[in-house]
PDB file of C-alpha atoms in Angstrom:
ATOM      1  CA  MET X1277     -37.457 -28.749  -1.262  1.00  0.00           C
ATOM      2  CA  ASN X1278     -37.174 -25.855   1.166  1.00  0.00           C
ATOM      3  CA  ARG X1279     -34.287 -23.498   0.312  1.00  0.00           C
ATOM      4  CA  ILE X1280     -33.070 -23.424   3.908  1.00  0.00           C
ATOM      5  CA  VAL X1281     -32.907 -27.235   3.971  1.00  0.00           C
ATOM      6  CA  ILE X1282     -31.051 -27.270   0.632  1.00  0.00           C
ATOM      7  CA  THR X1283     -28.644 -24.680   2.020  1.00  0.00           C
ATOM      8  CA  ILE X1284     -28.013 -26.727   5.170  1.00  0.00           C
ATOM      9  CA  VAL X1285     -27.410 -29.920   3.161  1.00  0.00           C
ATOM     10  CA  LEU X1286     -25.033 -28.222   0.707  1.00  0.00           C
ATOM     11  CA  LEU X1287     -23.166 -26.396   3.484  1.00  0.00           C
ATOM     12  CA  SER X1288     -22.834 -29.634   5.450  1.00  0.00           C
ATOM     13  CA  LEU X1289     -21.426 -31.505   2.465  1.00  0.00           C
ATOM     14  CA  SER X1290     -19.083 -28.652   1.585  1.00  0.00           C
ATOM     15  CA  ASN X1291     -17.900 -28.540   5.175  1.00  0.00           C
ATOM     16  CA  VAL X1292     -17.000 -32.236   5.129  1.00  0.00           C
ATOM     17  CA  PHE X1293     -14.835 -31.630   2.050  1.00  0.00           C
ATOM     18  CA  MET X1294     -13.245 -28.518   3.541  1.00  0.00           C
ATOM     19  CA  THR X1295     -12.499 -30.217   6.842  1.00  0.00           C
ATOM     20  CA  PHE X1296     -10.643 -32.943   4.959  1.00  0.00           C
ATOM     21  CA  ALA X1297      -8.892 -30.326   2.816  1.00  0.00           C
ATOM     22  CA  TRP X1298      -7.731 -28.361   5.862  1.00  0.00           C
ATOM     23  CA  TYR X1299      -7.005 -31.143   8.337  1.00  0.00           C
ATOM     24  CA  GLY X1300      -7.013 -34.530   6.591  1.00  0.00           C
ATOM     25  CA  HIS X1301      -3.391 -34.142   5.498  1.00  0.00           C
ATOM     26  CA  LEU X1302      -2.328 -34.052   9.157  1.00  0.00           C
ATOM     27  CA  ARG X1303      -3.004 -37.771   9.330  1.00  0.00           C
ATOM     28  CA  ASN X1304      -2.529 -38.988   5.758  1.00  0.00           C
ATOM     29  CA  LEU X1305       0.241 -36.782   4.392  1.00  0.00           C
ATOM     30  CA  ALA X1306       2.241 -35.913   7.508  1.00  0.00           C
ATOM     31  CA  HIS X1307       5.337 -37.570   6.015  1.00  0.00           C
ATOM     32  CA  LYS X1308       5.056 -35.699   2.687  1.00  0.00           C
ATOM     33  CA  PRO X1309       6.361 -32.181   1.914  1.00  0.00           C
ATOM     34  CA  TRP X1310       3.887 -29.428   2.697  1.00  0.00           C
ATOM     35  CA  ILE X1311       3.540 -28.510  -0.981  1.00  0.00           C
ATOM     36  CA  ILE X1312       2.114 -31.983  -1.721  1.00  0.00           C
ATOM     37  CA  ALA X1313      -0.363 -31.551   1.135  1.00  0.00           C
ATOM     38  CA  ALA X1314      -1.297 -28.112  -0.215  1.00  0.00           C
ATOM     39  CA  LEU X1315      -1.899 -29.420  -3.740  1.00  0.00           C
ATOM     40  CA  VAL X1316      -4.015 -32.315  -2.494  1.00  0.00           C
ATOM     41  CA  SER X1317      -5.938 -29.906  -0.251  1.00  0.00           C
ATOM     42  CA  TRP X1318      -6.596 -27.571  -3.189  1.00  0.00           C
ATOM     43  CA  GLY X1319      -7.964 -30.491  -5.174  1.00  0.00           C
ATOM     44  CA  ILE X1320     -10.332 -31.386  -2.346  1.00  0.00           C
ATOM     45  CA  ALA X1321     -11.271 -27.734  -1.871  1.00  0.00           C
ATOM     46  CA  LEU X1322     -12.443 -27.526  -5.490  1.00  0.00           C
ATOM     47  CA  PHE X1323     -15.291 -29.898  -4.636  1.00  0.00           C
ATOM     48  CA  GLU X1324     -16.004 -27.873  -1.517  1.00  0.00           C
ATOM     49  CA  TYR X1325     -16.408 -24.697  -3.558  1.00  0.00           C
ATOM     50  CA  LEU X1326     -18.687 -26.466  -6.040  1.00  0.00           C
ATOM     51  CA  LEU X1327     -21.068 -27.032  -3.106  1.00  0.00           C
ATOM     52  CA  GLN X1328     -20.402 -23.965  -0.973  1.00  0.00           C
ATOM     53  CA  VAL X1329     -20.958 -21.296  -3.625  1.00  0.00           C
ATOM     54  CA  PRO X1330     -24.419 -22.594  -4.636  1.00  0.00           C
ATOM     55  CA  ALA X1331     -25.256 -23.102  -0.944  1.00  0.00           C
ATOM     56  CA  ASN X1332     -24.501 -19.456  -0.185  1.00  0.00           C
ATOM     57  CA  ARG X1333     -26.396 -18.215  -3.236  1.00  0.00           C
ATOM     58  CA  ILE X1334     -29.466 -20.300  -2.401  1.00  0.00           C
ATOM     59  CA  GLY X1335     -29.192 -19.479   1.286  1.00  0.00           C
ATOM     60  CA  HIS X1336     -28.828 -15.750   0.695  1.00  0.00           C
ATOM     61  CA  SER X1337     -32.114 -15.760  -1.200  1.00  0.00           C
ATOM     62  CA  VAL X1338     -33.914 -16.634   2.073  1.00  0.00           C
ATOM     63  CA  LEU X1339     -31.491 -15.596   4.839  1.00  0.00           C
ATOM     64  CA  PRO X1340     -29.520 -12.436   5.562  1.00  0.00           C
ATOM     65  CA  VAL X1341     -25.775 -12.938   5.262  1.00  0.00           C
ATOM     66  CA  GLY X1342     -25.291 -12.760   9.058  1.00  0.00           C
ATOM     67  CA  GLN X1343     -27.666 -15.667   9.605  1.00  0.00           C
ATOM     68  CA  LEU X1344     -26.047 -17.570   6.762  1.00  0.00           C
ATOM     69  CA  LYS X1345     -22.593 -17.120   8.312  1.00  0.00           C
ATOM     70  CA  ILE X1346     -23.669 -18.248  11.790  1.00  0.00           C
ATOM     71  CA  LEU X1347     -25.408 -21.249  10.228  1.00  0.00           C
ATOM     72  CA  GLN X1348     -22.106 -22.103   8.508  1.00  0.00           C
ATOM     73  CA  GLU X1349     -20.195 -21.812  11.791  1.00  0.00           C
ATOM     74  CA  VAL X1350     -22.610 -24.147  13.576  1.00  0.00           C
ATOM     75  CA  ILE X1351     -22.296 -26.671  10.759  1.00  0.00           C
ATOM     76  CA  THR X1352     -18.510 -26.316  10.922  1.00  0.00           C
ATOM     77  CA  LEU X1353     -18.467 -27.252  14.586  1.00  0.00           C
ATOM     78  CA  LEU X1354     -20.913 -30.119  14.037  1.00  0.00           C
ATOM     79  CA  VAL X1355     -18.608 -31.531  11.344  1.00  0.00           C
ATOM     80  CA  PHE X1356     -15.275 -30.681  12.961  1.00  0.00           C
ATOM     81  CA  VAL X1357     -15.846 -32.176  16.407  1.00  0.00           C
ATOM     82  CA  PRO X1358     -16.643 -35.715  15.200  1.00  0.00           C
ATOM     83  CA  PHE X1359     -13.849 -35.431  12.603  1.00  0.00           C
ATOM     84  CA  SER X1360     -11.268 -34.452  15.194  1.00  0.00           C
ATOM     85  CA  LEU X1361     -12.425 -37.134  17.636  1.00  0.00           C
ATOM     86  CA  LEU X1362     -12.937 -40.032  15.222  1.00  0.00           C
ATOM     87  CA  TYR X1363     -10.514 -39.358  12.371  1.00  0.00           C
ATOM     88  CA  LEU X1364      -7.666 -37.474  14.013  1.00  0.00           C
ATOM     89  CA  LYS X1365      -8.120 -39.273  17.357  1.00  0.00           C
ATOM     90  CA  GLU X1366      -8.006 -36.019  19.334  1.00  0.00           C
ATOM     91  CA  LYS X1367      -9.210 -36.061  22.916  1.00  0.00           C
ATOM     92  CA  LEU X1368     -12.567 -34.537  23.805  1.00  0.00           C
ATOM     93  CA  SER X1369     -12.267 -31.488  26.029  1.00  0.00           C
ATOM     94  CA  LEU X1370     -14.651 -29.074  27.655  1.00  0.00           C
ATOM     95  CA  ASP X1371     -13.497 -26.464  25.151  1.00  0.00           C
ATOM     96  CA  TYR X1372     -15.757 -28.103  22.551  1.00  0.00           C
ATOM     97  CA  LEU X1373     -18.691 -27.679  24.918  1.00  0.00           C
ATOM     98  CA  TRP X1374     -17.860 -24.017  25.592  1.00  0.00           C
ATOM     99  CA  ALA X1375     -17.435 -23.329  21.866  1.00  0.00           C
ATOM    100  CA  GLY X1376     -20.785 -24.995  21.201  1.00  0.00           C
ATOM    101  CA  LEU X1377     -22.479 -22.915  23.878  1.00  0.00           C
ATOM    102  CA  CYS X1378     -20.989 -19.732  22.430  1.00  0.00           C
ATOM    103  CA  LEU X1379     -22.329 -20.699  19.006  1.00  0.00           C
ATOM    104  CA  LEU X1380     -25.753 -21.392  20.496  1.00  0.00           C
ATOM    105  CA  GLY X1381     -25.671 -17.861  21.870  1.00  0.00           C
ATOM    106  CA  ALA X1382     -24.703 -16.563  18.427  1.00  0.00           C
ATOM    107  CA  VAL X1383     -27.554 -18.548  16.869  1.00  0.00           C
ATOM    108  CA  PHE X1384     -30.008 -17.079  19.354  1.00  0.00           C
ATOM    109  CA  PHE X1385     -28.936 -13.492  18.751  1.00  0.00           C
ATOM    110  CA  ILE X1386     -28.685 -13.677  14.964  1.00  0.00           C
ATOM    111  CA  PHE X1387     -31.946 -15.632  14.548  1.00  0.00           C
ATOM    112  CA  ARG X1388     -33.989 -14.065  17.368  1.00  0.00           C
ATOM    113  CA  SER X1389     -36.046 -11.944  14.968  1.00  0.00           C
ATOM    114  CA  ARG X1390     -37.234 -15.203  13.371  1.00  0.00           C
ATOM    115  CA  LEU X1391     -37.679 -16.924  16.741  1.00  0.00           C
ATOM    116  CA  LEU X1392     -39.625 -14.235  18.585  1.00  0.00           C
TER     117      LEU X1392
END
């Protein structure tokens, strides 16, 4: 399988874990002390790191670190927006659109040597 595809899959999976580690406790553990939420989040984050570290190593073999980072940010937004809307029941705002457009600009500039 293509290393870029493997990187995207691993980063996507790691991002799902990290989103739950960072924000899932806001819904599920809101009534618990913060230290419990932190410990649960650390446990979830362990799985995230088991995916993220190999993703970055594989990705860095075919992409410069700047491209790898922007790719991660795009994946973060693609995971976070549905999570915040569907899981946390946040309201959709135009800010998500503006953030997405800014990231598209970042993608263009960081990947333009590959695109042109």
